[in-house]
Short mmCIF file of C-alpha atoms in Angstrom, two decimals:
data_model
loop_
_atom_site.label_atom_id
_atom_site.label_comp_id
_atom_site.label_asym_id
_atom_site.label_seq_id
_atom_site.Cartn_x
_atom_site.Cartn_y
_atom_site.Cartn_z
CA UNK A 12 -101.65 -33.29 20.18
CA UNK A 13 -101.64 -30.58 23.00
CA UNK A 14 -102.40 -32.04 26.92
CA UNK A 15 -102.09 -35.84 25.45
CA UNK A 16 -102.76 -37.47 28.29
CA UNK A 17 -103.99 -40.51 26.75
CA UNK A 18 -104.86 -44.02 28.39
CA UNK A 19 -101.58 -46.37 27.47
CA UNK A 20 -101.56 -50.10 26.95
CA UNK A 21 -100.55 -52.50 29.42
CA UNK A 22 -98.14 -55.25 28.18
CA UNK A 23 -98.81 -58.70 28.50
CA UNK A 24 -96.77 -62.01 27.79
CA UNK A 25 -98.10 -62.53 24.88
CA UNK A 26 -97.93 -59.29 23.54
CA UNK A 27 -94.69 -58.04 24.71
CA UNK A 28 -93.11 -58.27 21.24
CA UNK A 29 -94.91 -55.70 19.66
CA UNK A 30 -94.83 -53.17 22.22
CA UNK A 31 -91.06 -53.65 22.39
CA UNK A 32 -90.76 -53.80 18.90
CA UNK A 33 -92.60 -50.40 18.66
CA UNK A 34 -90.14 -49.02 21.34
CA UNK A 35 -86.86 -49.94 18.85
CA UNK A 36 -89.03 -48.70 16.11
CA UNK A 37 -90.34 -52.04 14.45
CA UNK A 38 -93.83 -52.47 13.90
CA UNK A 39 -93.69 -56.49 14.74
CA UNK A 40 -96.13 -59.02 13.23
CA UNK A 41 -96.80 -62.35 13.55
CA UNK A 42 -97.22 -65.07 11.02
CA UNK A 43 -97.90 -69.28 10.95
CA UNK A 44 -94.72 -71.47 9.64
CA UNK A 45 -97.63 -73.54 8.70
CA UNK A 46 -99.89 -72.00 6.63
CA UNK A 47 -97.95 -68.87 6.04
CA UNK A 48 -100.74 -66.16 7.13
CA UNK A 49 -100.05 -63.06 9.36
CA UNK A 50 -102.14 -61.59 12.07
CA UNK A 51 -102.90 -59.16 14.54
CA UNK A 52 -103.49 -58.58 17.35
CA UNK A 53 -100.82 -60.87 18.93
CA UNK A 54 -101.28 -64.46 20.16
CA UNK A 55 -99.06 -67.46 20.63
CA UNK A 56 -100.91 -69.64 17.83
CA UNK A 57 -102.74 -69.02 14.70
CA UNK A 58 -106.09 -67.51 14.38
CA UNK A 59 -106.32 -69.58 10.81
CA UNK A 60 -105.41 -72.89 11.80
CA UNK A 61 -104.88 -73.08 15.24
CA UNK A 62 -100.97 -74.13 14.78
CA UNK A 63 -98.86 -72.61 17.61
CA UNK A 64 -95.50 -72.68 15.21
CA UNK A 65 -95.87 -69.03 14.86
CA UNK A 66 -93.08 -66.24 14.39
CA UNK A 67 -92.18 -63.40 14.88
CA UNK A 68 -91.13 -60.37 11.99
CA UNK A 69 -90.79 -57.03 11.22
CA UNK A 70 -93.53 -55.48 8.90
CA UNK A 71 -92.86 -53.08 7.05
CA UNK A 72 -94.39 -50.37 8.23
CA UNK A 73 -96.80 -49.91 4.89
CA UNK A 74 -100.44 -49.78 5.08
CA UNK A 75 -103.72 -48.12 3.40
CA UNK A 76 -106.29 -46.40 5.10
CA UNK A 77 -109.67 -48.70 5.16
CA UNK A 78 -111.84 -46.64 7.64
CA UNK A 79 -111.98 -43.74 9.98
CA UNK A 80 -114.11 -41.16 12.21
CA UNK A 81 -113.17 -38.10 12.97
CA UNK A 82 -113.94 -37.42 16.81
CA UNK A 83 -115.37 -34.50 17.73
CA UNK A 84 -116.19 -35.24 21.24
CA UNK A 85 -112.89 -36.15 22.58
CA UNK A 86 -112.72 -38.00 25.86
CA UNK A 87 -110.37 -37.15 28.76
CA UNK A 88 -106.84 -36.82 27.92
CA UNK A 89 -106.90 -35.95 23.60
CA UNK A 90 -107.09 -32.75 23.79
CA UNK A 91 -110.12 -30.55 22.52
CA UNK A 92 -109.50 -30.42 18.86
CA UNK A 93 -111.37 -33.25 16.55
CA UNK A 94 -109.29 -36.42 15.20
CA UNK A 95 -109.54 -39.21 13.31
CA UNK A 96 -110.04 -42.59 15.05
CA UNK A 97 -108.55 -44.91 12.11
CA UNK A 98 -108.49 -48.64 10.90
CA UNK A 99 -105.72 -49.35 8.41
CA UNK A 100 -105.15 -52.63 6.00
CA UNK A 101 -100.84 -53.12 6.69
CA UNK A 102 -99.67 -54.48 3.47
CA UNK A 103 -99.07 -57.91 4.97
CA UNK A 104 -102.77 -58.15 5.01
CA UNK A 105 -104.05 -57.88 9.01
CA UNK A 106 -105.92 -54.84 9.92
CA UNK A 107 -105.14 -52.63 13.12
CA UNK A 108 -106.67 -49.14 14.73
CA UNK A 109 -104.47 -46.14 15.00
CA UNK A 110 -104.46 -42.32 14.31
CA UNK A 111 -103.35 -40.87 11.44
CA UNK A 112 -100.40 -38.23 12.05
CA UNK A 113 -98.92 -35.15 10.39
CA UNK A 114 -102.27 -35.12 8.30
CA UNK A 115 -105.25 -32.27 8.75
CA UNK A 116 -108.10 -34.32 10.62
CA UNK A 117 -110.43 -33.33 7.97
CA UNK A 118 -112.34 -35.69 5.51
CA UNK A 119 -110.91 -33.78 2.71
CA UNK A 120 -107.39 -34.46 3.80
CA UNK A 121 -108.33 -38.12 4.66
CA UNK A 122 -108.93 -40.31 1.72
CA UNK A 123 -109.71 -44.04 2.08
CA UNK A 124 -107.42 -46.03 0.59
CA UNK A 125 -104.50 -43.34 0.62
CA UNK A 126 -101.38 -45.10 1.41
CA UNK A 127 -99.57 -44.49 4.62
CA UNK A 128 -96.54 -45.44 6.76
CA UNK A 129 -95.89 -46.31 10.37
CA UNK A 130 -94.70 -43.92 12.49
CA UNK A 131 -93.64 -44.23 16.07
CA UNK A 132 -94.44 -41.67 19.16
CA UNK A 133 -93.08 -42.42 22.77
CA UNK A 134 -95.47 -41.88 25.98
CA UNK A 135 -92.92 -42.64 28.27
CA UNK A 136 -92.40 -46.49 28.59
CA UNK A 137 -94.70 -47.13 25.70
CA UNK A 138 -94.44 -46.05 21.93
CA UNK A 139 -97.56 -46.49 20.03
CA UNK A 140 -97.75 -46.89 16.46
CA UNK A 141 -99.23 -44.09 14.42
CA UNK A 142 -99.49 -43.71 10.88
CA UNK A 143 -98.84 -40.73 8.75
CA UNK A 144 -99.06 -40.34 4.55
CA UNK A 145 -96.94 -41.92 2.43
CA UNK A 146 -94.08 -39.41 1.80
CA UNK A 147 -94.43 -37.04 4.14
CA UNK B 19 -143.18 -76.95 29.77
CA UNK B 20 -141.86 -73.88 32.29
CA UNK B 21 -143.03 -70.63 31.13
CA UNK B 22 -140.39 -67.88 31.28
CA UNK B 23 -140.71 -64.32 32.17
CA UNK B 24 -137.92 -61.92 30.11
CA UNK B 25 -137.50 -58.64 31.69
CA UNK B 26 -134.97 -55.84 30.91
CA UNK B 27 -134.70 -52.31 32.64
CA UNK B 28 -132.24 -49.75 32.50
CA UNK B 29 -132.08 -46.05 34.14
CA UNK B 30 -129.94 -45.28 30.67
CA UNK B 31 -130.59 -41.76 31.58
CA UNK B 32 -131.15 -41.31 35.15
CA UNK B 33 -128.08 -43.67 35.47
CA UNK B 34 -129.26 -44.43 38.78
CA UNK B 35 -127.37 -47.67 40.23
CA UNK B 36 -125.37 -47.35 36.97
CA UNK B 37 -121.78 -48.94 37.49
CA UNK B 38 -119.06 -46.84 36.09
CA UNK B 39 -117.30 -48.22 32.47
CA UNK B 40 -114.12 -49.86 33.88
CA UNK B 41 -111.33 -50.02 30.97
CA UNK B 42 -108.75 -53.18 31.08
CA UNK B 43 -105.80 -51.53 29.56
CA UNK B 44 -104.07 -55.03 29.21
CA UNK B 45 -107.29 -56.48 27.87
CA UNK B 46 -106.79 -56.69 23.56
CA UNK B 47 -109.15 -53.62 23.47
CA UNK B 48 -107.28 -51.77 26.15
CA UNK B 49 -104.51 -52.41 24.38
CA UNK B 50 -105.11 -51.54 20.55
CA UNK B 51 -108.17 -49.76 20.58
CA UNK B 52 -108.54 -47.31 23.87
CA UNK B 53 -105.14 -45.76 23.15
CA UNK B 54 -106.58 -44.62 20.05
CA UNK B 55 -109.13 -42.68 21.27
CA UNK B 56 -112.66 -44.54 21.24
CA UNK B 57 -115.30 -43.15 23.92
CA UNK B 58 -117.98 -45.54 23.49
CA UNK B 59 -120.69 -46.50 20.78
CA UNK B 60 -120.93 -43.14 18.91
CA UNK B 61 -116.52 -43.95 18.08
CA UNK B 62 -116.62 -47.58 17.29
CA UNK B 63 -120.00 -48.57 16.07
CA UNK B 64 -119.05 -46.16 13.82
CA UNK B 65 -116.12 -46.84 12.29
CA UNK B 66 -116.94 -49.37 9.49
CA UNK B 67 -119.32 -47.15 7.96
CA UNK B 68 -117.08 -44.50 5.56
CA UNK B 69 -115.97 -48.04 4.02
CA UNK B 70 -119.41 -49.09 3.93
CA UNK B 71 -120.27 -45.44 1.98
CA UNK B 72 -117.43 -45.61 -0.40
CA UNK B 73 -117.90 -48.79 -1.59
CA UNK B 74 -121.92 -48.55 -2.35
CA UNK B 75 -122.15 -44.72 -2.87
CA UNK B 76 -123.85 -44.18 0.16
CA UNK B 77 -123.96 -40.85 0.97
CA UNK B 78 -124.21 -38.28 4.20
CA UNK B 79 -127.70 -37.47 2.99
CA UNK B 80 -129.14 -41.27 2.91
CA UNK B 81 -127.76 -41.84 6.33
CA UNK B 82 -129.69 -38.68 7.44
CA UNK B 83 -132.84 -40.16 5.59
CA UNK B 84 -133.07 -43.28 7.86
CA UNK B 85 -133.32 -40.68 10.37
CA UNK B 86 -136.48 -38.70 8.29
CA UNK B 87 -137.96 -41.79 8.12
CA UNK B 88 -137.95 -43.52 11.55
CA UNK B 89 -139.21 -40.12 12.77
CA UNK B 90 -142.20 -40.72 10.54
CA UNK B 91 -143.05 -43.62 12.05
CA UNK B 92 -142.25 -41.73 15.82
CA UNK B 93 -145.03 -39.19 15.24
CA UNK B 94 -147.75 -42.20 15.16
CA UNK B 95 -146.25 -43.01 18.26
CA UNK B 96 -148.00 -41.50 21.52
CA UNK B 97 -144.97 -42.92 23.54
CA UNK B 98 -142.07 -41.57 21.27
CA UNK B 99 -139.81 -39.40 22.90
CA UNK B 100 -139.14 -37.48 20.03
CA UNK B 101 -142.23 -36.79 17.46
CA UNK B 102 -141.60 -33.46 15.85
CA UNK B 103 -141.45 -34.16 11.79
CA UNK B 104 -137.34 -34.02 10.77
CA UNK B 105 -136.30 -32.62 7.45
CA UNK B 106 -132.67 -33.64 5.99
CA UNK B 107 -131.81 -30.42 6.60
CA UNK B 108 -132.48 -30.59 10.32
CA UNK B 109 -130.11 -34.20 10.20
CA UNK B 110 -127.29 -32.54 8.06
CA UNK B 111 -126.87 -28.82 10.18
CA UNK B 112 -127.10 -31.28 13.57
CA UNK B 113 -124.22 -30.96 16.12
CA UNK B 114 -121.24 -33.35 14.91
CA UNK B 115 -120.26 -36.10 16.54
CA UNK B 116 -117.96 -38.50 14.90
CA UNK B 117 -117.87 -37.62 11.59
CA UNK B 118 -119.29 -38.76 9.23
CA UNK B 119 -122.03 -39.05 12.10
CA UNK B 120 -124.54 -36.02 13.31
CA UNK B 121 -126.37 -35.89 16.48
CA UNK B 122 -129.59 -36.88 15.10
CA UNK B 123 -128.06 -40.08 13.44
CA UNK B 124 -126.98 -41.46 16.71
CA UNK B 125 -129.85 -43.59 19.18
CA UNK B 126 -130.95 -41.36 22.18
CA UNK B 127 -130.57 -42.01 26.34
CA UNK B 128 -133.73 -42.65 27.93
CA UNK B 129 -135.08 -44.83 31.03
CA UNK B 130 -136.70 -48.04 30.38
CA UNK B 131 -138.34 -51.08 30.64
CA UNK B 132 -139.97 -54.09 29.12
CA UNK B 133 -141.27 -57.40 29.94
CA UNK B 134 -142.49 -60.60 27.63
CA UNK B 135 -143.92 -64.19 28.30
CA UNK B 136 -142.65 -67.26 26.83
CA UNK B 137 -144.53 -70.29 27.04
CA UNK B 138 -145.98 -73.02 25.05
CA UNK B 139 -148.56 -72.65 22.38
CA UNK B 140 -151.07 -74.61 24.25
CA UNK B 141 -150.81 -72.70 27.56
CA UNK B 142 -151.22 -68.99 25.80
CA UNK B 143 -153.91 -70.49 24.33
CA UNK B 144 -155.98 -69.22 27.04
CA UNK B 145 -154.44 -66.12 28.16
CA UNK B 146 -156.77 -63.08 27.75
CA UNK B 147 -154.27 -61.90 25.41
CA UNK B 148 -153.80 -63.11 21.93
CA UNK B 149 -150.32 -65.13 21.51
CA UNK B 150 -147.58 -64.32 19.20
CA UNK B 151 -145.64 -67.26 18.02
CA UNK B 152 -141.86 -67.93 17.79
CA UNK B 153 -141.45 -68.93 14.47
CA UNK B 154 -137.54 -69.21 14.14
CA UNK B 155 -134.52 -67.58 16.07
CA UNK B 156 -130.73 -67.12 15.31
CA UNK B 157 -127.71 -65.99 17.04
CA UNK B 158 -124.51 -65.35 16.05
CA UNK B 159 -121.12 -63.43 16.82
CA UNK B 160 -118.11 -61.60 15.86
CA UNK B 161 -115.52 -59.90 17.69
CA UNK B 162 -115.51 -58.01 19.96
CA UNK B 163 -112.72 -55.60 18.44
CA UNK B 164 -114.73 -53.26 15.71
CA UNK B 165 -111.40 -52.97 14.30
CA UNK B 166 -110.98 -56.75 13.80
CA UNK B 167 -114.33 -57.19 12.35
CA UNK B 168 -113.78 -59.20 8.91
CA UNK B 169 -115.20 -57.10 6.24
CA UNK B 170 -116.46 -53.27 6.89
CA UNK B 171 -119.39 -53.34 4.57
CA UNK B 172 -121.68 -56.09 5.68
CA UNK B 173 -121.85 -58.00 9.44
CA UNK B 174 -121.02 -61.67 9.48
CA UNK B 175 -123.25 -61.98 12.27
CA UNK B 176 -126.01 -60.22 10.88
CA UNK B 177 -125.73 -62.94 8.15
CA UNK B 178 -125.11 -65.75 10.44
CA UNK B 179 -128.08 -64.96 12.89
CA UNK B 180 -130.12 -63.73 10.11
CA UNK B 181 -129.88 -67.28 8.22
CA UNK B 182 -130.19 -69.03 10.76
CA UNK B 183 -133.18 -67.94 11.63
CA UNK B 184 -135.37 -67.82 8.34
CA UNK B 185 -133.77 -71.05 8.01
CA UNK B 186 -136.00 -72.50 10.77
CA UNK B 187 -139.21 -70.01 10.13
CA UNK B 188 -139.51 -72.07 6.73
CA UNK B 189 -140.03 -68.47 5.29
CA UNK B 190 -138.16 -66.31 2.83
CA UNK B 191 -137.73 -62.50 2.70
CA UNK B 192 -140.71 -61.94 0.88
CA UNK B 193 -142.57 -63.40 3.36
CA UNK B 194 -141.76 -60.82 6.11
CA UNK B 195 -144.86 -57.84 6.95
CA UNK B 196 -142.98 -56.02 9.56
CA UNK B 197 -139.54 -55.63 10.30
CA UNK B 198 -136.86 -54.10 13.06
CA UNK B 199 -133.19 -53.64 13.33
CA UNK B 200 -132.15 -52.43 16.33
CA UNK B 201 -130.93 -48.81 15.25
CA UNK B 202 -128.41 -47.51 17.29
CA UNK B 203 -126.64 -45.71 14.78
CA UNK B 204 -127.72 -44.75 11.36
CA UNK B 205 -126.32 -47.11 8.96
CA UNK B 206 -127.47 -50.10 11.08
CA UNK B 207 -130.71 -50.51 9.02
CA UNK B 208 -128.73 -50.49 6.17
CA UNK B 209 -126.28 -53.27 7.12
CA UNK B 210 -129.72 -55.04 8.22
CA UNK B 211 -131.33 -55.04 5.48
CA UNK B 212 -128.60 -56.36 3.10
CA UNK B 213 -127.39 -58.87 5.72
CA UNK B 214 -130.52 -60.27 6.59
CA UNK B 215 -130.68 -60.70 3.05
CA UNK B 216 -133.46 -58.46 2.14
CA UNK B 217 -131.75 -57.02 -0.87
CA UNK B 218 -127.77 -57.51 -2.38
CA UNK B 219 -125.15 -55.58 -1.12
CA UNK B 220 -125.37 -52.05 -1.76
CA UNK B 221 -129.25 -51.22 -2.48
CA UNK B 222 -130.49 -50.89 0.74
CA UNK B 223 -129.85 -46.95 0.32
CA UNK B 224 -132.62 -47.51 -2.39
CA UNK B 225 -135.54 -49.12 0.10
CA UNK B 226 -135.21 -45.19 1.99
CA UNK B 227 -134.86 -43.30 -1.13
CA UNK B 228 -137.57 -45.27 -2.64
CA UNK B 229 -139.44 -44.65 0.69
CA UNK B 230 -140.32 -49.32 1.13
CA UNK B 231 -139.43 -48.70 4.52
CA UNK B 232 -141.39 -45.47 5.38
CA UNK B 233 -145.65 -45.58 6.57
CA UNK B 234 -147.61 -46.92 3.67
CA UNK B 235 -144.37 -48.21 1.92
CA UNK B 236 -143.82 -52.20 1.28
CA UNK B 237 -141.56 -53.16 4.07
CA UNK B 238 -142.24 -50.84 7.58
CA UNK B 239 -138.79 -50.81 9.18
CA UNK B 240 -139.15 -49.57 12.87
CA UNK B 241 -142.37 -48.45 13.09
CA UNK B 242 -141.88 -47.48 16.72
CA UNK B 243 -139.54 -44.59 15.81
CA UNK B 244 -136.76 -47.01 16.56
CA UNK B 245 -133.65 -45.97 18.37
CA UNK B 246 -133.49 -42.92 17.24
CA UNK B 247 -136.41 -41.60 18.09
CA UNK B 248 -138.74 -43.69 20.09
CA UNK B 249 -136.40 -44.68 22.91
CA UNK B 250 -132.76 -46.46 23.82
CA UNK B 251 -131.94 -46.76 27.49
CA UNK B 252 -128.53 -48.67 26.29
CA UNK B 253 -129.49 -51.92 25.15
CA UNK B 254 -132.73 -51.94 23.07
CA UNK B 255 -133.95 -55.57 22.15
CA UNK B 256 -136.33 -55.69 24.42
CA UNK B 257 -138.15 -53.16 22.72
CA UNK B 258 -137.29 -54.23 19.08
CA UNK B 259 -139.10 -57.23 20.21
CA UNK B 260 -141.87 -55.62 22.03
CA UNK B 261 -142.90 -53.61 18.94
CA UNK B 262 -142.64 -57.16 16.84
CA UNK B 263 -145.15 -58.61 19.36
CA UNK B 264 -147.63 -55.39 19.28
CA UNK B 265 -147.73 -55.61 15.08
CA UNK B 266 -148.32 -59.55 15.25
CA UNK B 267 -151.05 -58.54 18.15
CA UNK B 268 -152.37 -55.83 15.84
CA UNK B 269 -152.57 -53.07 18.40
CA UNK B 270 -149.28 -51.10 17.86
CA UNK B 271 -150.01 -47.36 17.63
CA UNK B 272 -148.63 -47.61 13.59
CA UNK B 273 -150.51 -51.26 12.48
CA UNK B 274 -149.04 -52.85 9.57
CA UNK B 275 -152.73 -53.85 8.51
CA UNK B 276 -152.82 -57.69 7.86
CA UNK B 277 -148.96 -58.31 9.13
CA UNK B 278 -148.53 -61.81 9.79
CA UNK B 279 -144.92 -62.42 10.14
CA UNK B 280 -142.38 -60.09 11.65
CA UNK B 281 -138.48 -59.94 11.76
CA UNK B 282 -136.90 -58.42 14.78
CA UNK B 283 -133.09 -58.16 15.03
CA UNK B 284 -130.76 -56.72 17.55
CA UNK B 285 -127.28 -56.64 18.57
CA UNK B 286 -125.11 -57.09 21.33
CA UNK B 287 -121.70 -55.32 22.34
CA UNK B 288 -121.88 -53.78 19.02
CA UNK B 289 -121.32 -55.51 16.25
CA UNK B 290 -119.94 -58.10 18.25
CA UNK B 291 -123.36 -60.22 18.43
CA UNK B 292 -126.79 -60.81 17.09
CA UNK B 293 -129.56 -62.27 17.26
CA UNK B 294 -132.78 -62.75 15.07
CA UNK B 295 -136.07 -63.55 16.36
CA UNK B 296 -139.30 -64.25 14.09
CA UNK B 297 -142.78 -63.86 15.12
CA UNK B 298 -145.85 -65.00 13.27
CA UNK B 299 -149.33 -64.59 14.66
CA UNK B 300 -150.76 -67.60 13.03
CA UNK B 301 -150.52 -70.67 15.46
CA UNK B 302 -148.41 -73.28 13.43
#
C-alpha cells in the first residue's frame, strides 16, 4: 500500500510472544496443557477453563477467510485506494483480523472461505501478520 | 420507592463538547484490530455481515430493503430527518462505504435528546400522562473485539438479553404489537429479529420481502424511521425506547392501533452489549 502510514501495535507482557514471533516470521499461538484448546488474542491463562498451564507454539500459518469489508473510506495513514478489512478462521481453530495481501480488493477476487496463508510485512520494529491466497 | 429521571443528549452532529476518539495501541483492540484498518462503526459493525449473507442467502438488495422500509415508516413521521420515499434503486447506486455497505444502509449523525420517568405503578397512577409499564428487561454482553465475537451470523447477546427478558414479561413472540432494534447498520434488524427469537435463523430476510415489518404489515419494526432515517446522534436507545413508550401511549405519529406490548432493543459498543426492555400498557 502506497503512504502506509498505519497506526502500529504496542507490545505488552503478555503479548510479547506473538509480536516477536511475527518479527522471526512465526505466527505464535497459544494453547491449554489442560484441555488442549488454542486461542487468540494472547493471555497468560485459558479463555476455556481458566487454567494458566498454557504454551506457547508455532501455527502454521493456514487459515480461511470467514468475513471481510472492503473500505472505501480509508482513515489517515492507508492510503486512498479501497481494502479489505478481514477476519480469518487459522486452521487451529481461533479467529483473528488482518488484511488480505497480493489479492485485488474486490468482492469478486475475495471469496469467503478461500484458503489463505500468513504472510509477514515489517513497519519498522513491528511485523504484522497479513494473509495472502493459498499459492500465490 | 425513588423515582428516576433517564436522560441522554448528544451534539452527534454539532460535536460540540465532543471529546476526541483516543486509540490505546497496547489495548487488545489497539493491538489486533486498529492496525488493520477499522475507522469506527461503519468498519466493524460491519464485518460479520458477508458471513451472515452467505450463509442465509441474504442478498445486497434485502439489506437495501430494510432501508425502503424504515423510510416508510419515516414519512409518517413529522420529526424524521429524512422523509422522502427511497426506492432500492436509490439504496443500491448510494455512495459506498464499506462494502458490502452503501451510504443509505448506514444510521445518520444528528443532535439529540430524550428524557423518561421511572417510577412505581402506583405513583404514575396519577400523573396527567398515561403510564407505560416495564414488563421485563434483559442485558447481556459480548466482546468487545467484533473480530472475537463467537459466531458471525447471529449475536449471543442479542439472544442472551433477548431471553432474558421475555423470560420475565411471561410473554412469547407472538405476543409482541410493536417492535424496535436499534438500527445502526442495515443488517441489525435482521440479526434482531432471529435473535430475539422472532423467527429461526435465516428468514428474517422474508419478514421485509414479505413486507410483516412495513405500515399495515403484522409486526411494525421501527416505526419512527429508526436509525436510518429518523435520527442517531451516536447512541440511540433512548429513542428506541421513546418510540416504545409513544406506541404503548397511543400517540406516536405511526399508531400501531390496539398495540399492547412492545419490544425495544438496543446495543452498546457495538455488538459488544444489549439490552431488551418490554413495555406493556396494561397495568399488571
Amino acid at each position: 500500500m502506497p503512504n502506509d502510514q498505519r497506526p502500529l501495535p504496542t507490545p505488552t507482557p503478555e503479548t510479547a510472544h506473538f509480536w516477536e514471533g511475527c518479527k522471526a516470521g512465526e505466527l505464535r499461538l497459544q494453547r491449554c496443557t489442560g484441555c488442549d484448546g488454542s486461542y487468540f488474542p494472547p493471555r497468560p491463562f485459558c479463555p476455556a477453563c481458566g487454567s494458566r498451564d498454557v504454551e506457547v507454539y508455532a501455527a502454521s500459518g493456514k487459515a480461511s477467510l470467514y468475513s471481510y469489508v472492503i473500505n472505501h473510506r480509508p482513515p489517515p495513514g492507508f492510503g486512498s485506494d479501497p481494502y479489505a478489512i478481514a477476519v480469518v478462521t487459522l486452521a487451529e481453530g481461533p479467529r483473528m483480523m488482518t488484511n488480505i495481501v497480493e489479492s485485488p480488493q474486490t468482492p469478486e477476487a475475495l471469496k469467503l472461505d478461500m484458503p489463505l496463508t500468513v504472510t509477514f510485512e515489517a513497519f519498522g520494529e513491528i511485523a504484522l501478520p497479513f494473509f495472502k491466497p493459498a499459492g500465490v | 420507592m425513588h423515582h428516576v429521571l433517564i436522560t441522554h443528549g448528544e451534539s452527534g452532529r454539532s460535536r460540540v463538547g465532543a471529546s476526541r476518539f483516543a486509540r490505546n495501541m497496547a489495548s487488545l483492540q489497539g493491538q489486533f484490530e486498529v492496525p488493520y484498518g477499522i475507522g469506527g462503526p461503519p468498519t466493524m459493525f460491519t464485518i460479520p455481515t458477508l458471513r451472515y449473507m452467505q450463509t442465509h442467502g441474504v442478498t445486497e438488495e434485502d439489506l437495501a430493503r430494510v432501508a425502503v422500509v424504515q423510510r416508510q415508516w419515516a414519512a409518517m413521521n413529522p420529526r424524521a430527518s429524512y422523509r422522502d420515499p427511497l426506492s432500492l434503486d436509490d439504496v443500491l447506486n448510494s455512495e459506498m462505504i464499506a462494502w458490502p455497505f452503501r451510504k443509505l444502509m448506514c444510521c445518520l449523525v444528528t443532535d439529540g435528546g430524550g428524557a423518561l420517568i421511572l417510577t412505581s405503578a402506583e405513583r404514575a397512577r396519577d400523573f396527567p400522562q398515561k403510564p407505560v409499564y416495564v414488563l421485563g428487561t434483559g442485558e447481556s454482553t459480548e466482546t468487545p473485539m467484533i473480530s472475537q465475537m463467537e459466531d458471525f451470523t447471529s449475536s449471543r447477546a442479542f439472544r442472551v438479553s433477548g431471553a432474558l427478558a421475555f423470560k420475565e414479561a411471561g410473554i412469547r413472540q407472538a405476543d409482541v404489537d410493536h417492535l424496535m432494534i436499534y438500527d445502526a447498520f442495515a443488517h441489525l434488524p435482521l440479526y434482531g429479529l432471529e435473535d430475539l427469537g422472532f423467527c429461526e435463523p435465516g428468514e428474517a430476510k422474508h419478514f421485509y420481502r414479505d413486507g410483516l415489518t412495513a405500515p399495515g404489515g403484522k409486526l411494525p419494526l421501527n416505526t419512527n424511521g429508526g436509525g436510518l432515517s429518523y435520527m442517531h446522534s451516536g447512541m440511540y436507545g433512548m429513542y428506541a425506547l421513546q418510540e416504545g413508550v409513544r406506541q404503548m401511549r397511543g400517540i406516536a405519529p405511526a399508531q400501531v392501533e390496539g398495540a399492547k406490548i412492545s419490544v425495544c432493543h438496543g446495543v452498546g459498543g457495538m455488538f459488544a452489549a444489549s439490552g431488551t426492555v418490554i413495555f406493556g400498557n396494561e397495568a399488571v
